[in-house]
CSV table of C-alpha atoms in Angstrom, one decimal:
chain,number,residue,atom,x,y,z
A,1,UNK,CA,4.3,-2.6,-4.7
A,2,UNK,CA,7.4,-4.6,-4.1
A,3,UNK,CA,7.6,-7.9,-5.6
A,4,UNK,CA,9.0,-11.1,-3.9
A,5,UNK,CA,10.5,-14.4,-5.5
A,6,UNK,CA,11.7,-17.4,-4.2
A,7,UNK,CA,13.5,-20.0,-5.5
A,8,UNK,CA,13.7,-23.0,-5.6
A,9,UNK,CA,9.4,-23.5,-5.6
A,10,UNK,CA,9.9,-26.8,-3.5
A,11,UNK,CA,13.1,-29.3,-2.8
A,12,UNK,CA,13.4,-32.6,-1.7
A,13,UNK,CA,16.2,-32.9,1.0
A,14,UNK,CA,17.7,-35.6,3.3
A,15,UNK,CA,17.9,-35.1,7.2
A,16,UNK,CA,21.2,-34.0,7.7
A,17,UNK,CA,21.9,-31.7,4.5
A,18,UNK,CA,22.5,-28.4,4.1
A,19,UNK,CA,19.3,-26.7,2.3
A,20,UNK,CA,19.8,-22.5,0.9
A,21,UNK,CA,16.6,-20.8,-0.1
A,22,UNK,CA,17.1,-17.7,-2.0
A,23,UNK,CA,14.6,-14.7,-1.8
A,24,UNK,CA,14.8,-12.1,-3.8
A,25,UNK,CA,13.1,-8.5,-4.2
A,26,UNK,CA,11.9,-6.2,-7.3
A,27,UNK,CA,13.4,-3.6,-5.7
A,28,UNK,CA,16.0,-2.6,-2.7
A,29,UNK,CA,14.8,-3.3,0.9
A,30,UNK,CA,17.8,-2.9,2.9
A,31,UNK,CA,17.3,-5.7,5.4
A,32,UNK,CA,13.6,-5.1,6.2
A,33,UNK,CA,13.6,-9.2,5.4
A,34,UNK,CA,11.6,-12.0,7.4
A,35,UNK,CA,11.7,-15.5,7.4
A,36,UNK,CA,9.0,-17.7,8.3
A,37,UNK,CA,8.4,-21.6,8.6
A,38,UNK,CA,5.1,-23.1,8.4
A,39,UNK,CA,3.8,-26.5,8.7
A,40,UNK,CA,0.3,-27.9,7.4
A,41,UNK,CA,-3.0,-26.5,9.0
A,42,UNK,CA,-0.9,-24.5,11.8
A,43,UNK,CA,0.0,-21.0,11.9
A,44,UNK,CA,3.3,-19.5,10.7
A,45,UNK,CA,6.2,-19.0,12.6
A,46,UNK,CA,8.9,-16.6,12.4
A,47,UNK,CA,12.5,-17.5,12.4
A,48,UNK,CA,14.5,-14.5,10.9
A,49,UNK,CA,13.7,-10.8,11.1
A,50,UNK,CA,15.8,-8.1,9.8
A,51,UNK,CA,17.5,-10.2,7.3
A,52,UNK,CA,20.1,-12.2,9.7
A,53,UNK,CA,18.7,-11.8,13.6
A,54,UNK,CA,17.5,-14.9,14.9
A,55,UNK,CA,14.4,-14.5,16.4
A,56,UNK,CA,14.1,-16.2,20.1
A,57,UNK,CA,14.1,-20.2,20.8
A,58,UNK,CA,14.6,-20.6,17.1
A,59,UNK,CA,17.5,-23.0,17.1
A,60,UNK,CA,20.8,-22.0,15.3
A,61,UNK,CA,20.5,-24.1,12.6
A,62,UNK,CA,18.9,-21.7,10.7
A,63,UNK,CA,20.7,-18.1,9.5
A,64,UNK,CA,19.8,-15.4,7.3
A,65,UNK,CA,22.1,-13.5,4.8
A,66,UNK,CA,21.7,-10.6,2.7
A,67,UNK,CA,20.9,-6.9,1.9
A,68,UNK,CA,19.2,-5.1,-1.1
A,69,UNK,CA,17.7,-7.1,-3.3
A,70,UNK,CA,18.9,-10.8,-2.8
A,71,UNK,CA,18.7,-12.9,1.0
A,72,UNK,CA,19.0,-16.0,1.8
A,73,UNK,CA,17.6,-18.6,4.5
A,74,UNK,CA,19.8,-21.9,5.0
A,75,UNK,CA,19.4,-24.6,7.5
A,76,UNK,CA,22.8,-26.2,8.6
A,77,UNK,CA,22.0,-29.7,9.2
A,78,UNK,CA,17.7,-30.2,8.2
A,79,UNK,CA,16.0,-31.9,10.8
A,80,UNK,CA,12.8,-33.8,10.3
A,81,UNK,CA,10.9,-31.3,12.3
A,82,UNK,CA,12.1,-28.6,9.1
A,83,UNK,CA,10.2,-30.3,6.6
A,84,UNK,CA,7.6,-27.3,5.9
A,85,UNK,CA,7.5,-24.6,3.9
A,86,UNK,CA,8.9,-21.5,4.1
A,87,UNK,CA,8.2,-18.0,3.1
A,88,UNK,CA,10.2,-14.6,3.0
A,89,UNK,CA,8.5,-10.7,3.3
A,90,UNK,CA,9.5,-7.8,3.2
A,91,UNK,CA,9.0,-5.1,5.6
A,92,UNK,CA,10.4,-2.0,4.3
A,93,UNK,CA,7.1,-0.8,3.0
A,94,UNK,CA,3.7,-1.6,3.3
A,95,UNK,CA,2.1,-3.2,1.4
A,96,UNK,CA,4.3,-5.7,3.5
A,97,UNK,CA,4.4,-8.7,0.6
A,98,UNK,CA,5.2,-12.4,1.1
A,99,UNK,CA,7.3,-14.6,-1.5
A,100,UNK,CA,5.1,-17.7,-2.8
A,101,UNK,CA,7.2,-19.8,-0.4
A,102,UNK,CA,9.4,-22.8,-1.0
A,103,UNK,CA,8.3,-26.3,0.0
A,104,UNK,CA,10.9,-28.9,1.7
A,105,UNK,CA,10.0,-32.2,1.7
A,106,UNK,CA,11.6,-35.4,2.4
A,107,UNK,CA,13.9,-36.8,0.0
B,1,UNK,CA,2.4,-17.0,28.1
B,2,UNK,CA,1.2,-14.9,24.6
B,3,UNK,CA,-2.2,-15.7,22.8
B,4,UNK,CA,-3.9,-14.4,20.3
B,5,UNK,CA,-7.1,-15.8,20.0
B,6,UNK,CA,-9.5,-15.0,16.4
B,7,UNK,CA,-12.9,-15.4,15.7
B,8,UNK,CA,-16.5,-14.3,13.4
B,9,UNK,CA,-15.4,-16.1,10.1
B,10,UNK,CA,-18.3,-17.6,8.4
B,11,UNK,CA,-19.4,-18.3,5.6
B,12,UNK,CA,-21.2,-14.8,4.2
B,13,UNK,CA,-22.5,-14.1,0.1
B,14,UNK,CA,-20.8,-12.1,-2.1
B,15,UNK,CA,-21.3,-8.2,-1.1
B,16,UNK,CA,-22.4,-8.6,2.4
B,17,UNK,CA,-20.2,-8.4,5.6
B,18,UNK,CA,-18.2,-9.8,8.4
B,19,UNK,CA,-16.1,-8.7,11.4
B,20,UNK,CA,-13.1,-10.4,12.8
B,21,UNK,CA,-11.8,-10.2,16.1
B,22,UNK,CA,-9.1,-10.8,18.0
B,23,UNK,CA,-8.2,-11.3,21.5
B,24,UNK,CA,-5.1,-11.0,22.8
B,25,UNK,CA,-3.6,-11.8,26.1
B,26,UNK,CA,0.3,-12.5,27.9
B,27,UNK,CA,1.2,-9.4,26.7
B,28,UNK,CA,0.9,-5.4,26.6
B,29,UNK,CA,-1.7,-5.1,23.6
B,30,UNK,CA,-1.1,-1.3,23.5
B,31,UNK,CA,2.4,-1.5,23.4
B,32,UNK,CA,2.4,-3.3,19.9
B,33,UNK,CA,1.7,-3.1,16.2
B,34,UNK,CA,-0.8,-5.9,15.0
B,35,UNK,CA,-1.4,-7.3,11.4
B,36,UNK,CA,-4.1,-9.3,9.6
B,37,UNK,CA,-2.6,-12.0,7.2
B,38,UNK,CA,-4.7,-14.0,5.2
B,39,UNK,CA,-4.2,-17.1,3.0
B,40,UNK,CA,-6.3,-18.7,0.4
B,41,UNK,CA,-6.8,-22.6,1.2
B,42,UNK,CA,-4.1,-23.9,-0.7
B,43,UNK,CA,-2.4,-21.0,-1.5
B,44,UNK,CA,0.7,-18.7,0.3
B,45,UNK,CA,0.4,-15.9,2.8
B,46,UNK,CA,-1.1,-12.5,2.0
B,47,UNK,CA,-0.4,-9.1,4.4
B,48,UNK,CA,-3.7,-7.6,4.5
B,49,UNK,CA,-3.6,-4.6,6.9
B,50,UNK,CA,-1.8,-3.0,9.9
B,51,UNK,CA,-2.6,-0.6,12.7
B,52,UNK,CA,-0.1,1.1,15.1
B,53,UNK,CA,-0.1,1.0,18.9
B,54,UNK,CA,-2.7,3.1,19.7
B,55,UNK,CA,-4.9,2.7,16.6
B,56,UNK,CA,-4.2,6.1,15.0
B,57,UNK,CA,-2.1,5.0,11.9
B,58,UNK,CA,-3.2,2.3,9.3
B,59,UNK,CA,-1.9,0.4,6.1
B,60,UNK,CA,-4.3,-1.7,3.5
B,61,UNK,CA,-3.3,-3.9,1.0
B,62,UNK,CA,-4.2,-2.3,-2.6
B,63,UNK,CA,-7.1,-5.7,-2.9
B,64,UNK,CA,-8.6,-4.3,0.1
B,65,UNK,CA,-8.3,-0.8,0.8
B,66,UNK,CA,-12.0,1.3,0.8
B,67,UNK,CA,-13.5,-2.7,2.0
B,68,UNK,CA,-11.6,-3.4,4.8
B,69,UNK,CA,-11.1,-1.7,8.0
B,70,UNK,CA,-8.8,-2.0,10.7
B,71,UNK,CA,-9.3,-0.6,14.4
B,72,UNK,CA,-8.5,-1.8,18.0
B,73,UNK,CA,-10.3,-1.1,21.5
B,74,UNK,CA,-6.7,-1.5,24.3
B,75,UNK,CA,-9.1,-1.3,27.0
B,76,UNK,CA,-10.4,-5.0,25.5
B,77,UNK,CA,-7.5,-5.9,24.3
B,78,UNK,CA,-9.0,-6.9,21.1
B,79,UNK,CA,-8.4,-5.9,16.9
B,80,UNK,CA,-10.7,-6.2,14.6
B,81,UNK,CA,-10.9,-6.6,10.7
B,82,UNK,CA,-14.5,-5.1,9.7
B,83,UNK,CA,-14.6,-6.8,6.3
B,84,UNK,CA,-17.1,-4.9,3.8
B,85,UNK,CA,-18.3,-5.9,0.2
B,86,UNK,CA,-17.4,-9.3,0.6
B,87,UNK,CA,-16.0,-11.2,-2.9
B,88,UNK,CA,-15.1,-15.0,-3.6
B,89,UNK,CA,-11.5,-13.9,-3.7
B,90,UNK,CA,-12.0,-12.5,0.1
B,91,UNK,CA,-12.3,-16.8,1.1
B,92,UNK,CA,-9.9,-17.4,3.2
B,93,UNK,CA,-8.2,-18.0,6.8
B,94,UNK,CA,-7.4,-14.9,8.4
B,95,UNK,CA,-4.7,-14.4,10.9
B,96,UNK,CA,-4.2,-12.0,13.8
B,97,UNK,CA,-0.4,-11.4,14.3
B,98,UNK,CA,1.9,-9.4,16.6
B,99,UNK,CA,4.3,-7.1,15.0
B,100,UNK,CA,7.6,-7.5,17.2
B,101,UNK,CA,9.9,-4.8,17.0
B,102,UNK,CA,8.1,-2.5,15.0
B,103,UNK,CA,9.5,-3.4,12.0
B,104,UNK,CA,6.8,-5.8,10.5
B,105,UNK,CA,8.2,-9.3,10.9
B,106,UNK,CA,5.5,-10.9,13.1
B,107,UNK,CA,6.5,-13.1,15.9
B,108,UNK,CA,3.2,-14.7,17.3
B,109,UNK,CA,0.2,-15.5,15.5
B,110,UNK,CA,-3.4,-16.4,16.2
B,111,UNK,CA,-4.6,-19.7,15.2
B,112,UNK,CA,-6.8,-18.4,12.5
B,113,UNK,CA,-10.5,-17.8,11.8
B,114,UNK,CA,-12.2,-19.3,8.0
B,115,UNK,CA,-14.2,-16.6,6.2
B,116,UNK,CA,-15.9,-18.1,2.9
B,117,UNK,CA,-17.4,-16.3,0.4
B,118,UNK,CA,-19.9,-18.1,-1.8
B,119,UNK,CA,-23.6,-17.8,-2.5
């Protein structure tokens, strides 16, 4: 099975920074890499698939980078409505895993 | 507008049995992949299972596969999760997702249903 890390495990950020999360896989996946947000006791949401394609009504703020082994999620300027945490997966073959996700909270 | 709309979590004893369904509506259900994703209260996400669009290819993760099985009905418009041999590691919320392209990033979810294992 491939094996997902993030890092950092959480951060502590101020509205208006720029925040990277870095992803990374045990193994090449191309760009089979998702992105997803999710806030406490709701479902989560999916803001980058395929490594760098924003998915619909996501706003611009956030981008996706990389191929391989290593990605990358940043969000431009955080917002307060991007304090959540956030995971990565990997889609290139089943099973499909999930990183343990990174926390942001408020600085 | 999409839904996806889960339910039959309980709480069940260790070895017995549960299914999950899933309704699904605002969209063509036999058009699309679907998932289950579960996570542990407290604890991250964890792909469970797939099924293609019309229900003749499936996926298991390794902690489930010969428990667990995946089917759908397109004339209900409904998945299901038939959960088998139950364990205290099994507890959590399971979610119904739609796969969006094809390509296993999920773009809408249900809002969950609680399965608890425990005697």
């Amino acid at each position: 099975d491939i094996q997902m890390t993030q890092s950092p495990s959480s951060l502590s950020a101020s509205v208006g920074d720029r925040v990277t999360i870095t992803c990374r896989a045990s193994q090449s996946i191309s760009s089979f890499l998702n992105w997803y947000q999710q806030k406490p006791g709701k479902a989560p949401k999916l803001l980058i698939y395929a490594a760098s394609s924003l998915q619909t009504g996501v706003p611009s703020r956030f981008s996706g980078s990389g191929s391989g082994t290593d990605f990358t999620l940043t969000i431009s300027s955080l917002q307060p409505e991007d304090f959540a945490t956030y995971y990565c997966q990997q889609s290139y073959s089943t099973p499909f895993t999930f990183g343990p996700g990174t926390k942001v909270d408020i600085k | 507008e999409v839904q996806l709309v889960e339910s039959g979590g309980g709480l069940v004893q260790p070895g017995g049995s549960l299914r999950l369904s899933c309704v699904a509506s605002g969209f063509t259900f036999n058009s699309y992949w679907m998932h289950w994703v579960h996570q542990a209260p407290g604890k991250g996400l964890v792909w469970v299972s797939r099924i293609n669009s019309d229900g003749s290819s499936t996926d298991y993760a390794d902690s489930v596969k010969g428990r667990f099985t995946i089917s759908r009905d397109n004339a209900k418009n409904t998945l299901y999760l038939q959960m088998n041999s139950l364990r205290a590691e099994d507890t959590a919320v399971y979610y119904c997702a739609r796969d969006a392209y094809s390509f296993g990033a999920t773009d809408y979810w249900g809002q969950g249903t609680l399965v608890t294992v425990s005697s």
